[in-house]
XYZ file of C-alpha atoms in Angstrom:
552
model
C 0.000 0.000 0.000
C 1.493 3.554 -0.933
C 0.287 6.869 0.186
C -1.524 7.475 -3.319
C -3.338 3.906 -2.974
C -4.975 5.505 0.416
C -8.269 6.937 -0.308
C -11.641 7.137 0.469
C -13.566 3.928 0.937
C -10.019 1.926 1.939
C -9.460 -0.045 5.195
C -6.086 0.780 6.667
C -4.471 -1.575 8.617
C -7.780 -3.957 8.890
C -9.272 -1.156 11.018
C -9.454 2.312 10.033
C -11.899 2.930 7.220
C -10.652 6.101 5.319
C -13.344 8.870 4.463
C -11.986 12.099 3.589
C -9.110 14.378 2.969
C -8.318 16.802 5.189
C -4.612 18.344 3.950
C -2.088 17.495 2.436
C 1.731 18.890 4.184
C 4.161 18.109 2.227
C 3.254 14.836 0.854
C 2.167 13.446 3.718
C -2.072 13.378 4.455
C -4.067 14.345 6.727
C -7.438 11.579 6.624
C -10.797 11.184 8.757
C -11.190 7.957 9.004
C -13.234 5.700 11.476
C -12.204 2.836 13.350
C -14.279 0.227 12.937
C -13.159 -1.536 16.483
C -14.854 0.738 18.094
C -16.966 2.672 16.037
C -15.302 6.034 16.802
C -14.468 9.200 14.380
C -10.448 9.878 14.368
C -7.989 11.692 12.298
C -4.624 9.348 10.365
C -1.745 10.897 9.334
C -0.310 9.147 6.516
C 3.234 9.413 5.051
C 4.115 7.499 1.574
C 6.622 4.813 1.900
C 10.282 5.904 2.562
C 9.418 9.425 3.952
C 12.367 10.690 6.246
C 9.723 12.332 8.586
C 8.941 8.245 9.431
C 11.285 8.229 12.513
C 10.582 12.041 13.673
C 6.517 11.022 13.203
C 7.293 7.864 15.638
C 9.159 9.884 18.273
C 6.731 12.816 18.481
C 3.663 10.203 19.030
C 6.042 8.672 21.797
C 6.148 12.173 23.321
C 2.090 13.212 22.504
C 1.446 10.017 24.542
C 2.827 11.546 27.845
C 0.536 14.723 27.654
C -2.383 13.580 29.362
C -4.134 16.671 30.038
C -7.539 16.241 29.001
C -7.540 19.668 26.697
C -4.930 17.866 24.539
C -6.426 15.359 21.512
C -4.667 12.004 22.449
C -2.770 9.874 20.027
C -4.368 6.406 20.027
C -1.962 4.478 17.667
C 1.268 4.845 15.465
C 2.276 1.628 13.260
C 3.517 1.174 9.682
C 0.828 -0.949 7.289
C 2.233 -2.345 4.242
C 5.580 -0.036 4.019
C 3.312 3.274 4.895
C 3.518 4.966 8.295
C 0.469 6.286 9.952
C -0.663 7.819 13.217
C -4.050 8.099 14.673
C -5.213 10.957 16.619
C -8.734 11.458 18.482
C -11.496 13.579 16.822
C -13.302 16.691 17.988
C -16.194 18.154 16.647
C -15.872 21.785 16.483
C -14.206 25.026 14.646
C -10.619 26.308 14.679
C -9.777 29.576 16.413
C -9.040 30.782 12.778
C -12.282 30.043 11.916
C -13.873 31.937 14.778
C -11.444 34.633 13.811
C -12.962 35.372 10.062
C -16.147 36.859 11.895
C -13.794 39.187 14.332
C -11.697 39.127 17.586
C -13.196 37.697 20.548
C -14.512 39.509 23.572
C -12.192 40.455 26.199
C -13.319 37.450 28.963
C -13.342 34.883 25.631
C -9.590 35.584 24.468
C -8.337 35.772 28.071
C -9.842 32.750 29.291
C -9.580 30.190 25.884
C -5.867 31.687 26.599
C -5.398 30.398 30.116
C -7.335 27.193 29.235
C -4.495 26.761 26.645
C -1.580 27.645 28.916
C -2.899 25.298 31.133
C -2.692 22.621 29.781
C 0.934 23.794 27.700
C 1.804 24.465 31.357
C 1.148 20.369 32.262
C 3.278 19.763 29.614
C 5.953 21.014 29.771
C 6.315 19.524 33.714
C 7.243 16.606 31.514
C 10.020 18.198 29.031
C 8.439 18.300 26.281
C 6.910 21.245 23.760
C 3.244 21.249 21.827
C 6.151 22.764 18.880
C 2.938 24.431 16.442
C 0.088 26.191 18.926
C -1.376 28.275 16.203
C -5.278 29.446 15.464
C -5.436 26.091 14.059
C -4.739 23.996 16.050
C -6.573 24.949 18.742
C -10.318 23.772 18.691
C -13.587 25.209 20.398
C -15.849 22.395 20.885
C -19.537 22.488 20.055
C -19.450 22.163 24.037
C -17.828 25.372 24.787
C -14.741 23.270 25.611
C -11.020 23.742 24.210
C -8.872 21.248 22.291
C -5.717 21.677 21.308
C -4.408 19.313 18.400
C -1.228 17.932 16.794
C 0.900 17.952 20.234
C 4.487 16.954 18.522
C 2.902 15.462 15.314
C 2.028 18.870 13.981
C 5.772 19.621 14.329
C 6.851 16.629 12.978
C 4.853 16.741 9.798
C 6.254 20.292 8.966
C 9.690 18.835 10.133
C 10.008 22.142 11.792
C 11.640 20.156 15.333
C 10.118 19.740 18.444
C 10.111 23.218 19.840
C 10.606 24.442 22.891
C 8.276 25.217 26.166
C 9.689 29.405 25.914
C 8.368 29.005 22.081
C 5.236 27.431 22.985
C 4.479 30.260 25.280
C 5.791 33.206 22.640
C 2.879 31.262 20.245
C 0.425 31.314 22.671
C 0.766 35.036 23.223
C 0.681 35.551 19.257
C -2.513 34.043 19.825
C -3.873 35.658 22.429
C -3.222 39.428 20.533
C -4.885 37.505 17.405
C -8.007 36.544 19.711
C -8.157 40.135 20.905
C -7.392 42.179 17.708
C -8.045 40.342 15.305
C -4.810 40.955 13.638
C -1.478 38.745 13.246
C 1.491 40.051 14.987
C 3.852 39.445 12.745
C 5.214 40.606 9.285
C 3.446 39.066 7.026
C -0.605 37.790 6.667
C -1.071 34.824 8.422
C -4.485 32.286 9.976
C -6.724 34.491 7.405
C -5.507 37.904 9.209
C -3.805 40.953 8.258
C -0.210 41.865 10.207
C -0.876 43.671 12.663
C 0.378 47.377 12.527
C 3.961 48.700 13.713
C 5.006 52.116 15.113
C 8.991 52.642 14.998
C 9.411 49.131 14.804
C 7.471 47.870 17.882
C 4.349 46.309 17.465
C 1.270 47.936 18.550
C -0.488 47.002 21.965
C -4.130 45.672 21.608
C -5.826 48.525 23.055
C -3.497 50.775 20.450
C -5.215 48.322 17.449
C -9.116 47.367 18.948
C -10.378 49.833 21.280
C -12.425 48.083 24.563
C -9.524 45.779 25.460
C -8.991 45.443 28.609
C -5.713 46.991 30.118
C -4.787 43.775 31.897
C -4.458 41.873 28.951
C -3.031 44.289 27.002
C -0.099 44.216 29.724
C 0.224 40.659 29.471
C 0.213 40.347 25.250
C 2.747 43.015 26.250
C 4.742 40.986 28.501
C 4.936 37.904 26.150
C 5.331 39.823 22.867
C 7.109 43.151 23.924
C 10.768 43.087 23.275
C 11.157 44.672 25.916
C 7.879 44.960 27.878
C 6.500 48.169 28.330
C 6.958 50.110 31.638
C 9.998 47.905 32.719
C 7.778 44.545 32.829
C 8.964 41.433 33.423
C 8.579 39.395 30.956
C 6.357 36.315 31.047
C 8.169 32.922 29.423
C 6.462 30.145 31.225
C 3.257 28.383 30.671
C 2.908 28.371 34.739
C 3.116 32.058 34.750
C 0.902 33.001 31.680
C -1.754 30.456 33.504
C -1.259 32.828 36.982
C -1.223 35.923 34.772
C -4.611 34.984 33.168
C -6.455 33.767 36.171
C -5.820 37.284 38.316
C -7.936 38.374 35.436
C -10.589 35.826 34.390
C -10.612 33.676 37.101
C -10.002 29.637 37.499
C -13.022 28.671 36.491
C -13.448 26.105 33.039
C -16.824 26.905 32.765
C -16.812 28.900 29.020
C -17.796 32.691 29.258
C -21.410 33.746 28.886
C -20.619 35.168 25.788
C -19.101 31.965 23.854
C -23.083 31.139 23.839
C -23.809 32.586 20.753
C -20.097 31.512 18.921
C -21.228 27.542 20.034
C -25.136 28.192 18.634
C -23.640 29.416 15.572
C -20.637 26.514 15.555
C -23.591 24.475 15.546
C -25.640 25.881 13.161
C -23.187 25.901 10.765
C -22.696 21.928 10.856
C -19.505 20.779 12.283
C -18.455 17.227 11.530
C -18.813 15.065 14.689
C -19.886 11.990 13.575
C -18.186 10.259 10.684
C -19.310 6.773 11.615
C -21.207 6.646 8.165
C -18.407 6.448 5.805
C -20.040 7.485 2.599
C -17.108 9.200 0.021
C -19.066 12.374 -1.328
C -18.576 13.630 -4.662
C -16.430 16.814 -4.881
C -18.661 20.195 -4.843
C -18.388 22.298 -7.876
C -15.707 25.083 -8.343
C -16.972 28.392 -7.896
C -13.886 30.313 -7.160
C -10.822 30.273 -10.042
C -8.327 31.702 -7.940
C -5.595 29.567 -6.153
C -6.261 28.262 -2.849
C -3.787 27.508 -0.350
C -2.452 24.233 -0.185
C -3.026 23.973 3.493
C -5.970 25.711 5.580
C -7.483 24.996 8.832
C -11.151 23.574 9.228
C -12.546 21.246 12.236
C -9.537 19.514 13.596
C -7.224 22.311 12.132
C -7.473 21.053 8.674
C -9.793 21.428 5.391
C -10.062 19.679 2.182
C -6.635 20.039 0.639
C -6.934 21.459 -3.266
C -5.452 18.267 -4.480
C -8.696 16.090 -3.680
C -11.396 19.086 -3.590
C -12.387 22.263 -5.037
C -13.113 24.383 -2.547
C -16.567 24.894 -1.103
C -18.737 28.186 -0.795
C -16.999 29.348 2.962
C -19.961 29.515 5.508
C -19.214 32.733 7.703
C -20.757 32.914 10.981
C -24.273 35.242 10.777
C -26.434 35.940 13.956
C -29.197 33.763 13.960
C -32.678 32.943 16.118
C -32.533 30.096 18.114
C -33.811 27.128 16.582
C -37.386 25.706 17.459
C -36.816 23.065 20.647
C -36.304 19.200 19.161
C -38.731 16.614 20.135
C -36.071 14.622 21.298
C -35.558 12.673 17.713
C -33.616 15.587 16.533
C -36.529 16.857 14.871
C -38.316 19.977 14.952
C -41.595 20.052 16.227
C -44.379 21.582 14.334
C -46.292 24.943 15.215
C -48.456 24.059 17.626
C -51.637 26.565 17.179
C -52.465 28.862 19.763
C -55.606 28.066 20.996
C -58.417 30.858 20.398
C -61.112 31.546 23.412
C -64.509 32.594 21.653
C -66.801 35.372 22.173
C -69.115 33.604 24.536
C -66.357 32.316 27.175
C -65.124 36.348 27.077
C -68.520 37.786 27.884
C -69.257 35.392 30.671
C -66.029 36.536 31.985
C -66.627 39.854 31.514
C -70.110 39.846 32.949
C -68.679 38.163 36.230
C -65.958 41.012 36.538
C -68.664 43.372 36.936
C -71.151 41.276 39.236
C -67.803 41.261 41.334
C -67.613 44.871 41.272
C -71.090 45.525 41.735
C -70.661 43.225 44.964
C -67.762 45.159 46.460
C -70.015 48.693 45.806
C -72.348 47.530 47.474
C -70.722 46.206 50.692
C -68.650 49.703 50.697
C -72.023 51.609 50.808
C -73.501 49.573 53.402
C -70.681 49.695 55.636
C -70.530 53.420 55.385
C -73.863 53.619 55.969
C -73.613 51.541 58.912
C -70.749 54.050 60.528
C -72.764 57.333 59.728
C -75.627 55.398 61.868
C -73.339 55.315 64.515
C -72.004 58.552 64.884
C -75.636 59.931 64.620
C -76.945 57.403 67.708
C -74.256 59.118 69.706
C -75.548 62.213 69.606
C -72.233 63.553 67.391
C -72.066 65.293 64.550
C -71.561 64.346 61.312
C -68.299 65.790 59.619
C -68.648 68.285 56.799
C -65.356 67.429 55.783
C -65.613 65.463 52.554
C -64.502 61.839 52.621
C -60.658 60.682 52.691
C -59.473 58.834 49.339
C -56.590 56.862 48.605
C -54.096 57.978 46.441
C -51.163 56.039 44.349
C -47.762 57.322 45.130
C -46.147 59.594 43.403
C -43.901 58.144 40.898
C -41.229 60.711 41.724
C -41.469 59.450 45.797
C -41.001 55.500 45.143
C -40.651 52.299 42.261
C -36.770 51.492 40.572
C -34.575 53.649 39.507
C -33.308 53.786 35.690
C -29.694 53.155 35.873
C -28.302 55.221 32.824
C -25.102 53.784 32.819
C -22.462 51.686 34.990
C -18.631 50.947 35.017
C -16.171 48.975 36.917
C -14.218 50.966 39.575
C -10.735 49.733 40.721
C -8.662 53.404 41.052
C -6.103 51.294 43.623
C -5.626 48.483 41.104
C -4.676 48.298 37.635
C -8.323 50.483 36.757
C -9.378 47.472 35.197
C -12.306 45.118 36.556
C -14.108 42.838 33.504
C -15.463 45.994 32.268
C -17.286 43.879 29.547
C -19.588 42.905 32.052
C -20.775 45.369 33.917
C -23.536 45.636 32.091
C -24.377 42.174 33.608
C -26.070 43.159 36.664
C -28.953 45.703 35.689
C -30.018 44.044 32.742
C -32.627 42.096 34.331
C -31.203 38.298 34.523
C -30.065 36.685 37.429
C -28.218 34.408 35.126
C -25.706 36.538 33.755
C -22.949 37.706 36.384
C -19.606 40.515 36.321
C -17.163 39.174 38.746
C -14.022 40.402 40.304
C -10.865 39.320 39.535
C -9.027 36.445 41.830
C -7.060 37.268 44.521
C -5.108 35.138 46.774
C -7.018 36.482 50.545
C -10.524 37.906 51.017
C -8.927 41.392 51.696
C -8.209 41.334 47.806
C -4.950 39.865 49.057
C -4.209 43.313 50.724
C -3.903 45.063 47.755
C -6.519 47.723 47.914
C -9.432 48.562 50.017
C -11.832 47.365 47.513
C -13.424 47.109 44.005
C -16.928 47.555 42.581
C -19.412 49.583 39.914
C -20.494 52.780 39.971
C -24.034 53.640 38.743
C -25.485 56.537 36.888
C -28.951 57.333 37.461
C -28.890 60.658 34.541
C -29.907 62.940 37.428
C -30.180 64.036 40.866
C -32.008 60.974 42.190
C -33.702 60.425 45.862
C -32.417 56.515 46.766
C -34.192 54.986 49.078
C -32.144 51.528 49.045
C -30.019 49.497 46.990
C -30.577 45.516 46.509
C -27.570 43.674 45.289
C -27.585 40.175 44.559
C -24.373 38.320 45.591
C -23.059 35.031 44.891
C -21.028 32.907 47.028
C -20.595 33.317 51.099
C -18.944 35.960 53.391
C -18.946 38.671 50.888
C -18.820 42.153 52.463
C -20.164 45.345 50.992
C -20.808 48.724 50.998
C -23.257 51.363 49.627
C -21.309 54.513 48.477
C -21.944 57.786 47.169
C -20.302 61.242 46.120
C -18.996 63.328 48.941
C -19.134 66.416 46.424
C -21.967 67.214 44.367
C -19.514 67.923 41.304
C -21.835 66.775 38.834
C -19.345 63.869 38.053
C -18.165 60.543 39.373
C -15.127 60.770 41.866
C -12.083 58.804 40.423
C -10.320 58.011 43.581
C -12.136 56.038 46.312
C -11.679 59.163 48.928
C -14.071 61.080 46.923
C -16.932 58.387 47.911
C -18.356 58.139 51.368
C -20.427 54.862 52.625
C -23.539 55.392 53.177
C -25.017 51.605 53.962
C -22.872 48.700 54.963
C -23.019 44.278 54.936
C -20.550 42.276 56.207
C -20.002 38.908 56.015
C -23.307 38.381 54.065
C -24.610 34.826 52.622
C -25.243 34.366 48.703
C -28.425 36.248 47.784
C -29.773 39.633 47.836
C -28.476 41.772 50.710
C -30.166 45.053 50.826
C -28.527 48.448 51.764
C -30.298 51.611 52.834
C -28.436 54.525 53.457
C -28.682 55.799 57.514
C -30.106 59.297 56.146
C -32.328 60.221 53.218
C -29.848 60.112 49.904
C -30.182 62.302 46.436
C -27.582 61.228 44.389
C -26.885 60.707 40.812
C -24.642 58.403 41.194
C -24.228 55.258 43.843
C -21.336 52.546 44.057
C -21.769 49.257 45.143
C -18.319 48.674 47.053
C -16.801 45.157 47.798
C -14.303 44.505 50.335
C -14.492 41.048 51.092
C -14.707 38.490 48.887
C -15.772 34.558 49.057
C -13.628 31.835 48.922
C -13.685 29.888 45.264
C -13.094 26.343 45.206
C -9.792 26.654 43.597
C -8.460 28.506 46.783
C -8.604 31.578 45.146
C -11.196 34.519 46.144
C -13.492 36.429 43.972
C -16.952 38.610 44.322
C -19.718 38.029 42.141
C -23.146 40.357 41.385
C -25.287 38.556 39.347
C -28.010 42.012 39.809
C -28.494 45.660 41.214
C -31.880 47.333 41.752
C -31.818 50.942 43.157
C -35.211 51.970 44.649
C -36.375 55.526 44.506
């Protein structure tokens, strides 16, 4: 068997059946296959008989067998099969950072966090000597799960023959990607994943925030502190996996739960049909060419790879759109039908309508009698009867109670880097108790003991009377405080002196804690102060507000 005589439809090595072409790197091929043993998608490298890369493609599957970190895609086999050497690697449904990438850069808390998720597991790694040697947009994967793979450790290398890399460039990579993520530009000289190079100002490369404005300063300083050359601001630099992971989890946290906002990127992963199932191994006939132009040889698609131009023309490219949700399944996979609204008719309405008004007519009636009945009273005593007309009551003013329109809100943190997941501040007043802004992580409650506190500050528009504040909290022993101006200046105080408290919590349980300020308050704008926070289960601590409701 030669590396030509693989193709679709073929059983390789009695076991894996062969169904499509993924790339093609220098000869060698790049094949989703399934193996018929167990019934189970995987990818098969392939090189043609006498290929030098034979011995380099052996020793890197040695070394991918050692990373056991579950974000890693696990080599199952490596054997030769009739002169031709071939390596089998799981499967994941899902798209390529690159492929995220055509639609834009990523939020702030998406970058930062598929980062650390990646330098987490790099960082596992390397504790055993050896380098991932290609972390690119393609190779790393974002499941239809929300979850992150990371493909081709060592074989990726080895198929490029470009050596086995080292941990220091495995971490310069990973901060190429993380500016990529948050830019959506390449730093480097030349186009690269689908991007353009990112710009350069007397030679240095351009922070994030100088490129996309909105990103946040803490992860502009670390891009900065893995790309800079020097860092800015006399930096140290960061060259470990262990210390990028660290780096990345002061600012989004421990937690692999995927961001709130990777919803929508996984609905539209979804939508547009990634390949997790090949265990129906039909070859399809190649679609038609409607593009004359050369396409690259090599370009990443679910596992990293597409169709390479040798075996197809390329197909129309699917770009993600914003879609509606899709109608709930019936639990076939199937969508249901409309089911018609049912329609009340004219008779049912007029019965109800006609027993609203007996009801009405009832309570008249018992309010007459009853007055009646006091008037009687008064007259039996020999009193008077009042010529003062009778007392009415009134709604309340809407200017005297009801919520509060909050204008607009920001994260405060003037004793910290300024910087507090601004992206979601916008979290807690839009009505859901499902969507959250947190802190960042700090090693003690105190915030470590590195400022008093953090928080949001609200802007009500205008002069507003508050009455109280509800804040909903998660996790226990959280300790806040209500805060306002000490000036009327007309704007927000920058430094935490200019705020005085005004209502205080300590130690409070997860819920809503309410705080009402000791006098009556008219303020346009109100801070919700934290300086305690609750223990995570990592060991770390951070505050969470999942919603804020200011009362008039």
């Amino acid at each position: 068997m030669s590396n030509q005589t693989v193709s679709p439809g073929a059983l390789l090595a009695g076991r894996y059946r062969i169904a499509e072409l993924l790339a093609e790197i220098d000869g060698a091929r790049v094949w989703r296959a399934v193996d018929e043993v167990l019934s189970r998608a995987v990818v098969v490298d392939v090189l043609p008989v006498g290929d030098p890369r034979t011995n380099l493609l052996f020793d890197a599957a040695r070394r991918a067998a050692a990373a056991n970190d579950p974000r890693f895609l696990r080599v199952l086999d490596c054997d030769m099969h009739d002169g031709v050497t071939y390596c089998v690697r799981e499967w994941a449904g899902g798209r390529t950072l690159e492929r995220m990438l055509d639609s834009g850069p990523l939020t702030g808390q998406q970058a930062g966090w598929l980062a650390r998720e990646v330098s987490e597991a790099l960082e596992n790694l390397h504790r055993t000597g050896y380098a991932h040697g290609a972390i690119s947009p393609a190779t790393v994967v974002i499941t239809d799960a929300g979850a992150i793979k990371v493909i081709g450790v060592a074989t990726e290398a080895a198929l490029r023959s470009s050596g086995a890399g080292s941990p220091e460039e495995d971490v310069h990579s990973l901060g190429q990607l993380l500016y990529a993520s948050l830019t959506g530009r390449w730093p480097g000289p030349a186009p690269a994943w689908g991007m353009q190079p990112a710009p350069v100002e007397h030679g240095r490369l351009l922070s994030p925030r100088q490129v996309r404005a909105g990103v946040p300063r803490s992860l502009d300083d670390i891009c900065d502190r893995l790309l800079g050359d020097p860092p800015r601001h006399h930096a140290p630099p960061i060259t470990s996996a262990a210390g990028l992971s660290a780096a990345l989890s002061g600012v989004v946290g421990s937690s692999h739960e995927p961001p709130n906002q990777m919803d929508e990127t996984v609905q539209v992963a979804r939508q547009n049909g990634s390949v997790d199932d090949a265990t129906q191994v039909v070859p399809q006939a190649p679609p038609p060419a409607i593009d004359p132009s050369p396409q690259p040889a090599y370009e990443a698609e679910q596992n990293g790879y597409q169709p390479s131009q040798a075996a197809y023309n390329p197909a129309t490219d699917t770009r993600p759109i914003r879609r509606q949700p899709p109608p709930p399944a019936n639990g076939n996979g199937r969508r249901r039908h409309e089911e018609p609204k049912a329609k009340g008719g004219w008779g049912g309405r007029i019965l109800i309508l006609l027993a609203i008004l007996a009801l009405l007519s009832v309570i008249a009636m018992a309010q007459f009698l009853l007055k009646g009945a006091m008037n009687n009273d008064q007259g039996g005593d020999g009193g008077t009867k009042s010529s003062a007309p009778p007392q009415t009551s009134t709604t309340p003013s809407a200017t005297t109670g009801g919520k509060a329109t909050i204008a607009s809100a920001k994260d405060f943190d003037p004793d910290g880097n300024g910087n507090e997941h601004p992206d979601d501040v916008a979290n807690t007043y839009d009505g859901k108790a499902t969507t959250t802004w947190t802190t960042m992580s700090y090693s003690r409650a105190n915030l470590g003991g590195e400022k008093p506190g953090v928080g949001i500050y609200y802007d009500l528009g205008s002069p507003t009377n508050v009455s109280k504040v509800q804040v909903a909290l998660k996790g226990d022993g959280t300790s806040v405080q209500l805060m306002v101006p000490k000036n009327d200046g007309g704007a927000a105080p920058t430094a935490t002196d200019g705020w005085k408290p005004v209502a205080t919590q300590e130690n409070q349980p997860e819920g809503t804690v309410t705080l009402t300020p000791s006098a009556p308050t008219e303020t346009q704008y109100v801070l919700v102060w934290l300086t305690k926070l609750p223990k995570e289960d990592g060991g770390k601590y951070r505050g969470t507000i999942s919603e804020v409701t200011i009362q008039k």
